[in-house]
Amino acid sequence: MNIENYRKDFPLLATRSHNKSFVYLDNAATSAKPVQVIEAERRYYEDFGVNIHRGLYEHSAKATRLFQETREKVARFINAADSRSIIFTHGSTESSNLVATSWGKVFLKAGDAVLTTELEHHSTLVPWQNVCEKTGAKLKFIPYNKETGELDCSSLPDLLQNVKVVVINGMTNATGYMPPVTTIIESAHEHGALVVLDGAQWVSHKPVDVTQLDVDFMYFSAHKMLGPTGLGVLYAKLPLLDAMEPYMFGGDMIDQVWADRSTWAKVPEKFEAGTPNIAGVLGFSAAIDYLETVGMEHVSEQEARLLAYALNKAEKSTGITVYGSLDRTKQGGIFSFNLEGIHSHDLGTILDACGVAIRTGFHCAMPYMNLLGVAGTARASFAFYNTLGDIDRLFEGILQARSVFG
Ligand SMILES: Cc1ncc(COP(=O)(O)O)c(C=O)c1O
């Protein structure tokens, strides 16, 4: 894989910060965007930037066609059998709230249980806390084993009693640990529970096949996979979407409206009220093309290489605690760590002065930080366009932090 050639497509990677070449290691927060994505958005606004669905004129027909073609492209990308299973949302957060509100609040009742983990991003955990509070359903957690840094799934059959839905991530954003999703989905289905998969960190870094996984709901964000901000996807099995109430009401999601009542459009429009992020969808189309050109297997391999390099350097250093699974094959491209005696925010500030961007703090995962017994961590998260040189710069910054605080 010719990383240097790919890097030329990403203007962000050629910028400078604090008068140094910029090293971007906060890809779990959002990825850099290639010129192809920026160009696709610009082309829409300049050449045919009108609304979809509503116009009978040529430009609107073109925008509508490209919008719908992107839905089909997304379906192919995750191997969904039917593009009507693809709902465009504002991001993973909205997708998560949509499922919790339109499925959870309608179909759960007192006596039911929701099984999740304390490793979830707040946008995945908090909506289900709210569902349980409103419906009387019980929120249960798969135990976490602090020794291994993994979930302890040995008691899953017991835990799944009365569980109607399991809510789990494919890769945690805080440490990069990847729970055994396939086992959890199989076990959940054997016990009659549905599975909601937070794919925000997964779909952007690994090949994902929703048909093979047989997952019921899955969501992810375009901006974490080279695409624009303000756009996400909810995948769901069609019968579930058909049975669910709309999440938002307004134009485009209706079939008939009378003064006192309305009926709904079919899926997916039923869940896409209002003017969508058309430019974003067309940019996302270019992002998927780009990822397919690189190849998701190559993305995943390169990120594994970067992680191995970082872990190897960490092992040779003293006073670095690395978080996540001890079994490195269960880790995605996230290097989450703390330096003895140095607060992660202080480290982040020193690294920033060195031109290296990482994320510090609790990573929208406070319960996970509580399990780890830390207030936060320093997180370097990789994308396929990162180089070993980027990681060398990270460790140079770590040395500098040591000399300042040591
Ligand atoms: C694992 C995980 N889930 C959900 C989200 C929420 O994504 P968004 O902010 O794009 O809605 C994030 C964002 O960092 C995440 O890392």
Short mmCIF file of C-alpha atoms and ligand atoms in Angstrom, two decimals:
data_model
loop_
_atom_site.label_atom_id
_atom_site.label_comp_id
_atom_site.label_asym_id
_atom_site.label_seq_id
_atom_site.Cartn_x
_atom_site.Cartn_y
_atom_site.Cartn_z
CA MET A 1 0.00 0.00 0.00
CA ASN A 2 1.52 3.32 -1.06
CA ILE A 3 0.65 5.45 1.95
CA GLU A 4 2.53 8.50 0.72
CA ASN A 5 0.41 8.59 -2.43
CA TYR A 6 -2.81 8.38 -0.42
CA ARG A 7 -1.62 11.06 1.97
CA LYS A 8 -1.40 13.55 -0.91
CA ASP A 9 -5.21 13.34 -1.19
CA PHE A 10 -5.73 14.64 2.38
CA PRO A 11 -5.18 18.42 2.70
CA LEU A 12 -5.40 18.24 6.51
CA LEU A 13 -2.32 16.02 6.64
CA ALA A 14 -0.26 18.66 4.83
CA THR A 15 -1.13 21.46 7.26
CA ARG A 16 1.12 22.84 9.98
CA SER A 17 0.36 23.27 13.65
CA HIS A 18 2.49 25.37 16.01
CA ASN A 19 4.81 25.79 13.04
CA LYS A 20 5.48 22.07 12.76
CA SER A 21 4.20 19.53 10.27
CA PHE A 22 0.87 18.34 11.63
CA VAL A 23 0.55 14.77 12.92
CA TYR A 24 -3.08 13.74 13.18
CA LEU A 25 -3.72 10.91 15.64
CA ASP A 26 -7.31 11.70 16.63
CA ASN A 27 -9.00 9.66 13.93
CA ALA A 28 -11.45 8.04 16.34
CA ALA A 29 -12.95 11.52 16.84
CA THR A 30 -13.17 12.18 13.11
CA SER A 31 -11.12 11.23 10.08
CA ALA A 32 -9.38 13.53 7.62
CA LYS A 33 -11.23 14.04 4.31
CA PRO A 34 -9.71 13.39 0.90
CA VAL A 35 -10.04 15.95 -1.90
CA GLN A 36 -12.41 13.56 -3.71
CA VAL A 37 -14.97 14.01 -0.89
CA ILE A 38 -14.50 17.77 -0.67
CA GLU A 39 -14.80 17.96 -4.46
CA ALA A 40 -18.00 15.87 -4.55
CA GLU A 41 -19.66 18.29 -2.09
CA ARG A 42 -18.41 21.31 -4.04
CA ARG A 43 -19.68 19.84 -7.33
CA TYR A 44 -23.15 19.36 -5.86
CA TYR A 45 -23.37 22.96 -4.60
CA GLU A 46 -21.93 24.45 -7.79
CA ASP A 47 -23.44 22.28 -10.52
CA PHE A 48 -26.86 21.05 -9.39
CA GLY A 49 -27.33 22.16 -5.75
CA VAL A 50 -31.11 21.85 -5.45
CA ASN A 51 -33.44 19.82 -3.27
CA ILE A 52 -34.20 16.13 -3.83
CA HIS A 53 -37.60 14.45 -4.32
CA ARG A 54 -39.49 17.73 -4.78
CA GLY A 55 -38.52 19.00 -8.21
CA LEU A 56 -39.57 17.69 -11.59
CA TYR A 57 -36.66 19.52 -13.21
CA GLU A 58 -33.39 18.03 -14.39
CA HIS A 59 -31.12 19.22 -11.57
CA SER A 60 -33.46 17.88 -8.89
CA ALA A 61 -33.79 14.57 -10.71
CA LYS A 62 -29.99 14.28 -10.79
CA ALA A 63 -29.61 15.13 -7.10
CA THR A 64 -32.34 12.60 -6.25
CA ARG A 65 -30.74 9.87 -8.38
CA LEU A 66 -27.28 10.37 -6.84
CA PHE A 67 -28.80 10.46 -3.34
CA GLN A 68 -30.60 7.15 -3.91
CA GLU A 69 -27.56 5.60 -5.58
CA THR A 70 -25.56 6.40 -2.46
CA ARG A 71 -28.11 4.52 -0.38
CA GLU A 72 -27.50 1.51 -2.61
CA LYS A 73 -23.75 2.00 -2.34
CA VAL A 74 -23.92 2.07 1.46
CA ALA A 75 -26.04 -1.10 1.41
CA ARG A 76 -23.42 -2.84 -0.75
CA PHE A 77 -20.58 -1.56 1.46
CA ILE A 78 -21.99 -3.33 4.54
CA ASN A 79 -23.61 -6.13 2.49
CA ALA A 80 -27.21 -5.27 3.40
CA ALA A 81 -29.67 -7.25 1.28
CA ASP A 82 -31.98 -4.29 0.63
CA SER A 83 -31.11 -0.59 0.33
CA ARG A 84 -34.41 0.28 2.06
CA SER A 85 -32.68 -0.91 5.24
CA ILE A 86 -30.39 2.13 5.03
CA ILE A 87 -31.68 5.25 6.81
CA PHE A 88 -29.67 8.46 6.56
CA THR A 89 -29.44 10.28 9.89
CA HIS A 90 -27.28 13.07 11.32
CA GLY A 91 -24.83 10.58 12.81
CA SER A 92 -24.45 7.62 15.13
CA THR A 93 -25.91 9.65 17.99
CA GLU A 94 -29.16 10.29 16.15
CA SER A 95 -29.31 6.70 14.91
CA SER A 96 -28.91 5.42 18.47
CA ASN A 97 -31.66 7.74 19.73
CA LEU A 98 -33.90 6.73 16.84
CA VAL A 99 -33.72 3.03 17.75
CA ALA A 100 -34.09 3.70 21.48
CA THR A 101 -37.09 5.97 20.94
CA SER A 102 -38.96 4.35 18.06
CA TRP A 103 -38.25 0.75 19.03
CA GLY A 104 -37.19 0.74 22.70
CA LYS A 105 -39.82 3.06 24.12
CA VAL A 106 -42.59 1.40 22.09
CA PHE A 107 -41.77 -2.29 22.46
CA LEU A 108 -40.26 -2.52 25.98
CA LYS A 109 -42.19 -2.69 29.22
CA ALA A 110 -41.64 -3.33 32.94
CA GLY A 111 -40.24 -6.85 33.42
CA ASP A 112 -38.13 -6.66 30.23
CA ALA A 113 -34.39 -6.09 30.32
CA VAL A 114 -31.81 -4.34 28.15
CA LEU A 115 -28.34 -5.89 28.21
CA THR A 116 -25.39 -3.64 27.46
CA THR A 117 -21.87 -2.92 28.75
CA GLU A 118 -20.14 -0.23 30.75
CA LEU A 119 -17.74 0.21 27.83
CA GLU A 120 -20.24 2.06 25.64
CA HIS A 121 -19.97 5.55 24.25
CA HIS A 122 -22.45 7.86 26.02
CA SER A 123 -24.49 8.18 22.82
CA THR A 124 -25.09 4.43 22.93
CA LEU A 125 -25.59 4.01 26.68
CA VAL A 126 -27.57 7.10 27.70
CA PRO A 127 -30.57 6.69 25.32
CA TRP A 128 -31.14 3.19 26.78
CA GLN A 129 -30.87 4.51 30.33
CA ASN A 130 -33.70 6.83 29.33
CA VAL A 131 -35.70 3.99 27.73
CA CYS A 132 -35.41 1.96 30.94
CA GLU A 133 -36.39 4.94 33.09
CA LYS A 134 -39.49 5.59 30.95
CA THR A 135 -40.62 1.98 30.39
CA GLY A 136 -39.64 0.33 33.68
CA ALA A 137 -37.36 -2.12 31.82
CA LYS A 138 -34.17 -3.09 33.65
CA LEU A 139 -30.69 -2.11 32.44
CA LYS A 140 -28.16 -4.93 32.87
CA PHE A 141 -24.45 -5.11 32.07
CA ILE A 142 -22.15 -7.82 30.75
CA PRO A 143 -19.40 -7.97 33.42
CA TYR A 144 -15.97 -6.57 32.67
CA ASN A 145 -12.83 -8.50 33.60
CA LYS A 146 -10.19 -6.02 34.70
CA GLU A 147 -7.41 -8.63 34.47
CA THR A 148 -7.94 -9.37 30.78
CA GLY A 149 -9.38 -6.00 29.82
CA GLU A 150 -12.28 -7.84 28.16
CA LEU A 151 -15.95 -8.53 28.70
CA ASP A 152 -16.66 -11.72 30.61
CA CYS A 153 -19.27 -13.46 28.46
CA SER A 154 -19.21 -16.75 30.40
CA SER A 155 -22.55 -16.05 32.06
CA LEU A 156 -24.32 -14.75 28.92
CA PRO A 157 -27.08 -17.41 28.88
CA ASP A 158 -28.06 -16.44 32.45
CA LEU A 159 -27.72 -12.74 31.79
CA LEU A 160 -29.96 -12.98 28.74
CA GLN A 161 -33.03 -14.03 30.77
CA ASN A 162 -35.84 -11.50 30.09
CA VAL A 163 -33.52 -9.51 27.80
CA LYS A 164 -35.33 -8.11 24.76
CA VAL A 165 -32.41 -6.21 23.32
CA VAL A 166 -28.61 -6.28 23.58
CA VAL A 167 -26.83 -2.99 22.90
CA ILE A 168 -23.12 -3.35 22.18
CA ASN A 169 -20.28 -1.68 20.30
CA GLY A 170 -18.11 -3.33 17.65
CA MET A 171 -15.04 -1.44 18.84
CA THR A 172 -14.81 0.81 21.88
CA ASN A 173 -13.71 4.32 21.10
CA ALA A 174 -11.93 4.69 24.46
CA THR A 175 -9.43 1.82 24.09
CA GLY A 176 -10.05 0.08 20.75
CA TYR A 177 -11.13 -3.19 22.43
CA MET A 178 -13.39 -5.23 20.15
CA PRO A 179 -15.99 -7.28 22.07
CA PRO A 180 -16.90 -10.78 20.74
CA VAL A 181 -19.81 -9.44 18.72
CA THR A 182 -20.50 -12.60 16.71
CA THR A 183 -20.85 -14.73 19.86
CA ILE A 184 -23.02 -12.10 21.53
CA ILE A 185 -25.35 -11.83 18.50
CA GLU A 186 -25.72 -15.63 18.26
CA SER A 187 -26.40 -15.96 21.96
CA ALA A 188 -28.85 -13.03 21.98
CA HIS A 189 -30.82 -14.53 19.09
CA GLU A 190 -30.94 -17.95 20.77
CA HIS A 191 -32.63 -16.18 23.69
CA GLY A 192 -35.02 -14.21 21.47
CA ALA A 193 -33.30 -10.84 21.96
CA LEU A 194 -32.50 -8.32 19.23
CA VAL A 195 -29.05 -6.76 18.89
CA VAL A 196 -28.21 -3.10 18.36
CA LEU A 197 -24.61 -2.71 17.23
CA ASP A 198 -22.74 0.57 17.57
CA GLY A 199 -20.53 0.41 14.50
CA ALA A 200 -19.16 3.96 14.77
CA GLN A 201 -15.57 2.77 15.31
CA TRP A 202 -15.95 -0.52 13.50
CA VAL A 203 -17.35 0.18 10.06
CA SER A 204 -14.66 2.81 9.52
CA HIS A 205 -11.80 0.40 10.22
CA LYS A 206 -12.84 -3.19 9.40
CA PRO A 207 -14.83 -4.93 6.68
CA VAL A 208 -18.37 -5.40 8.05
CA ASP A 209 -21.06 -7.74 6.68
CA VAL A 210 -24.44 -7.17 8.33
CA THR A 211 -26.02 -10.15 6.55
CA GLN A 212 -23.38 -12.56 7.82
CA LEU A 213 -23.49 -11.01 11.30
CA ASP A 214 -27.30 -11.22 11.22
CA VAL A 215 -27.38 -8.06 13.34
CA ASP A 216 -30.77 -6.37 13.78
CA PHE A 217 -29.70 -2.72 13.99
CA MET A 218 -26.33 -1.15 13.31
CA TYR A 219 -25.23 2.46 13.03
CA PHE A 220 -22.18 4.45 12.06
CA SER A 221 -21.06 7.99 11.19
CA ALA A 222 -19.84 9.20 7.80
CA HIS A 223 -17.35 11.64 9.31
CA LYS A 224 -15.34 8.85 10.93
CA MET A 225 -14.83 7.18 7.55
CA LEU A 226 -13.48 10.00 5.34
CA GLY A 227 -16.94 11.47 4.81
CA PRO A 228 -18.60 14.71 5.88
CA THR A 229 -19.82 15.66 9.34
CA GLY A 230 -23.54 15.76 10.13
CA LEU A 231 -24.32 12.48 8.40
CA GLY A 232 -24.79 8.95 9.68
CA VAL A 233 -26.46 5.71 8.83
CA LEU A 234 -28.87 3.44 10.61
CA TYR A 235 -29.09 -0.06 9.17
CA ALA A 236 -32.03 -2.16 10.35
CA LYS A 237 -33.82 -5.29 9.22
CA LEU A 238 -36.83 -4.27 7.16
CA PRO A 239 -39.61 -5.87 9.26
CA LEU A 240 -38.32 -3.98 12.30
CA LEU A 241 -38.37 -0.66 10.45
CA ASP A 242 -41.84 -1.40 9.08
CA ALA A 243 -43.16 -2.02 12.61
CA MET A 244 -41.55 1.09 14.13
CA GLU A 245 -43.05 4.51 14.66
CA PRO A 246 -41.43 7.47 12.88
CA TYR A 247 -38.83 9.29 14.95
CA MET A 248 -39.37 12.75 13.49
CA PHE A 249 -42.35 14.22 11.72
CA GLY A 250 -42.47 16.64 8.79
CA GLY A 251 -42.05 16.82 5.04
CA ASP A 252 -40.92 13.83 3.01
CA MET A 253 -41.87 11.24 5.64
CA ILE A 254 -45.63 11.40 5.09
CA ASP A 255 -47.94 9.63 2.69
CA GLN A 256 -51.24 11.53 3.22
CA VAL A 257 -51.91 14.49 5.51
CA TRP A 258 -55.38 15.62 6.56
CA ALA A 259 -56.05 18.44 9.01
CA ASP A 260 -56.32 16.06 11.95
CA ARG A 261 -54.14 13.03 11.06
CA SER A 262 -51.51 11.67 8.71
CA THR A 263 -50.17 8.45 7.28
CA TRP A 264 -46.53 7.65 6.70
CA ALA A 265 -44.37 7.12 3.68
CA LYS A 266 -42.76 3.71 3.28
CA VAL A 267 -39.34 2.86 4.70
CA PRO A 268 -36.75 4.43 4.40
CA GLU A 269 -38.45 7.81 3.82
CA LYS A 270 -40.62 7.24 6.91
CA PHE A 271 -37.49 7.92 8.97
CA GLU A 272 -36.05 10.77 6.91
CA ALA A 273 -38.18 13.84 7.71
CA GLY A 274 -37.13 17.16 6.23
CA THR A 275 -34.44 18.13 3.77
CA PRO A 276 -31.52 15.75 4.30
CA ASN A 277 -27.81 16.49 4.17
CA ILE A 278 -27.72 16.08 0.38
CA ALA A 279 -24.20 17.43 -0.09
CA GLY A 280 -23.05 15.21 2.78
CA VAL A 281 -24.60 12.11 1.22
CA LEU A 282 -22.87 12.82 -2.10
CA GLY A 283 -19.59 13.43 -0.28
CA PHE A 284 -20.11 10.15 1.57
CA SER A 285 -20.54 8.40 -1.76
CA ALA A 286 -17.05 9.61 -2.74
CA ALA A 287 -15.73 8.51 0.69
CA ILE A 288 -16.99 4.97 0.16
CA ASP A 289 -15.45 4.90 -3.32
CA TYR A 290 -12.17 5.97 -1.76
CA LEU A 291 -12.28 3.33 0.99
CA GLU A 292 -13.14 0.67 -1.57
CA THR A 293 -10.16 1.70 -3.68
CA VAL A 294 -7.88 1.36 -0.66
CA GLY A 295 -9.70 -1.83 0.42
CA MET A 296 -11.06 -2.30 3.93
CA GLU A 297 -8.74 -5.29 4.50
CA HIS A 298 -5.78 -3.03 3.75
CA VAL A 299 -7.16 -0.32 6.03
CA SER A 300 -7.44 -2.83 8.83
CA GLU A 301 -3.98 -4.35 8.18
CA GLN A 302 -2.24 -0.97 8.10
CA GLU A 303 -3.91 0.11 11.35
CA ALA A 304 -2.85 -3.19 12.97
CA ARG A 305 0.72 -2.51 11.83
CA LEU A 306 0.61 0.98 13.37
CA LEU A 307 -0.79 -0.35 16.64
CA ALA A 308 1.86 -3.09 16.84
CA TYR A 309 4.57 -0.47 16.30
CA ALA A 310 3.17 1.80 19.02
CA LEU A 311 2.78 -1.10 21.47
CA ASN A 312 6.30 -2.25 20.78
CA LYS A 313 7.62 1.23 21.54
CA ALA A 314 5.48 1.38 24.69
CA GLU A 315 6.89 -1.96 25.88
CA LYS A 316 10.42 -0.59 25.56
CA SER A 317 9.51 2.49 27.61
CA THR A 318 8.90 2.62 31.32
CA GLY A 319 5.91 4.08 33.11
CA ILE A 320 3.36 3.65 30.30
CA THR A 321 0.09 1.88 31.12
CA VAL A 322 -1.78 0.76 28.02
CA TYR A 323 -5.55 0.09 28.21
CA GLY A 324 -7.71 -2.36 26.31
CA SER A 325 -7.55 -6.13 25.91
CA LEU A 326 -4.32 -7.92 26.83
CA ASP A 327 -4.95 -10.00 23.71
CA ARG A 328 -3.80 -7.55 21.06
CA THR A 329 -5.66 -9.44 18.31
CA LYS A 330 -8.84 -8.08 19.94
CA GLN A 331 -7.67 -4.48 19.57
CA GLY A 332 -8.45 -2.07 16.73
CA GLY A 333 -6.12 0.79 15.80
CA ILE A 334 -6.39 2.72 19.05
CA PHE A 335 -3.51 3.22 21.48
CA SER A 336 -5.00 4.38 24.77
CA PHE A 337 -2.55 4.96 27.58
CA ASN A 338 -1.39 6.94 30.58
CA LEU A 339 2.06 8.09 31.61
CA GLU A 340 2.95 7.61 35.23
CA GLY A 341 2.73 10.91 37.12
CA ILE A 342 1.48 12.96 34.14
CA HIS A 343 -2.16 13.89 33.65
CA SER A 344 -3.43 13.02 30.17
CA HIS A 345 -4.47 16.65 29.59
CA ASP A 346 -0.91 17.81 30.37
CA LEU A 347 0.47 15.25 27.96
CA GLY A 348 -2.06 16.35 25.32
CA THR A 349 -0.97 19.98 25.73
CA ILE A 350 2.73 19.12 25.31
CA LEU A 351 1.96 16.96 22.28
CA ASP A 352 -0.08 19.78 20.77
CA ALA A 353 2.94 22.07 21.07
CA CYS A 354 4.90 19.36 19.19
CA GLY A 355 2.31 19.44 16.37
CA VAL A 356 0.80 16.08 17.39
CA ALA A 357 -2.98 15.88 17.88
CA ILE A 358 -4.36 13.19 20.16
CA ARG A 359 -7.49 13.05 22.34
CA THR A 360 -7.32 13.12 26.13
CA GLY A 361 -9.91 12.72 28.88
CA PHE A 362 -12.83 10.34 29.30
CA HIS A 363 -13.70 9.92 25.60
CA CYS A 364 -17.49 10.11 26.17
CA ALA A 365 -17.17 6.88 28.16
CA MET A 366 -17.24 7.79 31.86
CA PRO A 367 -18.44 4.38 33.13
CA TYR A 368 -15.54 2.74 31.24
CA MET A 369 -13.06 5.13 32.86
CA ASN A 370 -14.55 4.19 36.25
CA LEU A 371 -13.94 0.51 35.46
CA LEU A 372 -10.33 1.30 34.55
CA GLY A 373 -10.01 3.37 37.73
CA VAL A 374 -8.75 6.46 35.87
CA ALA A 375 -10.08 9.97 35.29
CA GLY A 376 -9.12 9.70 31.64
CA THR A 377 -6.53 8.42 29.19
CA ALA A 378 -4.42 9.74 26.34
CA ARG A 379 -5.70 8.26 23.10
CA ALA A 380 -3.81 8.08 19.84
CA SER A 381 -6.14 6.66 17.21
CA PHE A 382 -4.89 5.62 13.80
CA ALA A 383 -6.14 5.70 10.24
CA PHE A 384 -4.64 3.91 7.24
CA TYR A 385 -2.92 7.15 6.15
CA ASN A 386 -0.85 7.36 9.34
CA THR A 387 2.80 6.37 9.16
CA LEU A 388 5.33 4.87 11.53
CA GLY A 389 6.94 8.33 11.45
CA ASP A 390 3.74 9.75 12.99
CA ILE A 391 4.14 7.34 15.89
CA ASP A 392 7.81 8.29 16.25
CA ARG A 393 6.64 11.90 16.61
CA LEU A 394 4.14 10.80 19.28
CA PHE A 395 6.91 9.14 21.28
CA GLU A 396 9.21 12.14 20.85
CA GLY A 397 6.42 14.21 22.40
CA ILE A 398 6.09 11.68 25.22
CA LEU A 399 9.81 12.05 25.94
CA GLN A 400 9.40 15.81 25.97
CA ALA A 401 6.48 15.55 28.42
CA ARG A 402 8.66 13.42 30.66
CA SER A 403 11.44 16.00 30.61
CA VAL A 404 8.95 18.78 31.48
CA PHE A 405 7.10 16.91 34.23
CA GLY A 406 9.66 14.29 35.18
C1 LIG B 1 -18.14 4.20 19.61
C2 LIG B 1 -18.87 5.47 19.26
N1 LIG B 1 -20.20 5.45 19.20
C3 LIG B 1 -20.91 6.56 18.89
C4 LIG B 1 -20.28 7.75 18.61
C5 LIG B 1 -21.11 8.96 18.28
O1 LIG B 1 -20.84 9.37 16.96
P1 LIG B 1 -21.32 10.79 16.44
O2 LIG B 1 -20.70 11.81 17.34
O3 LIG B 1 -20.78 10.85 15.04
O4 LIG B 1 -22.80 10.81 16.49
C6 LIG B 1 -18.90 7.81 18.67
C7 LIG B 1 -18.19 9.08 18.42
O5 LIG B 1 -17.05 9.27 18.80
C8 LIG B 1 -18.17 6.64 18.98
O6 LIG B 1 -16.84 6.64 19.02
#
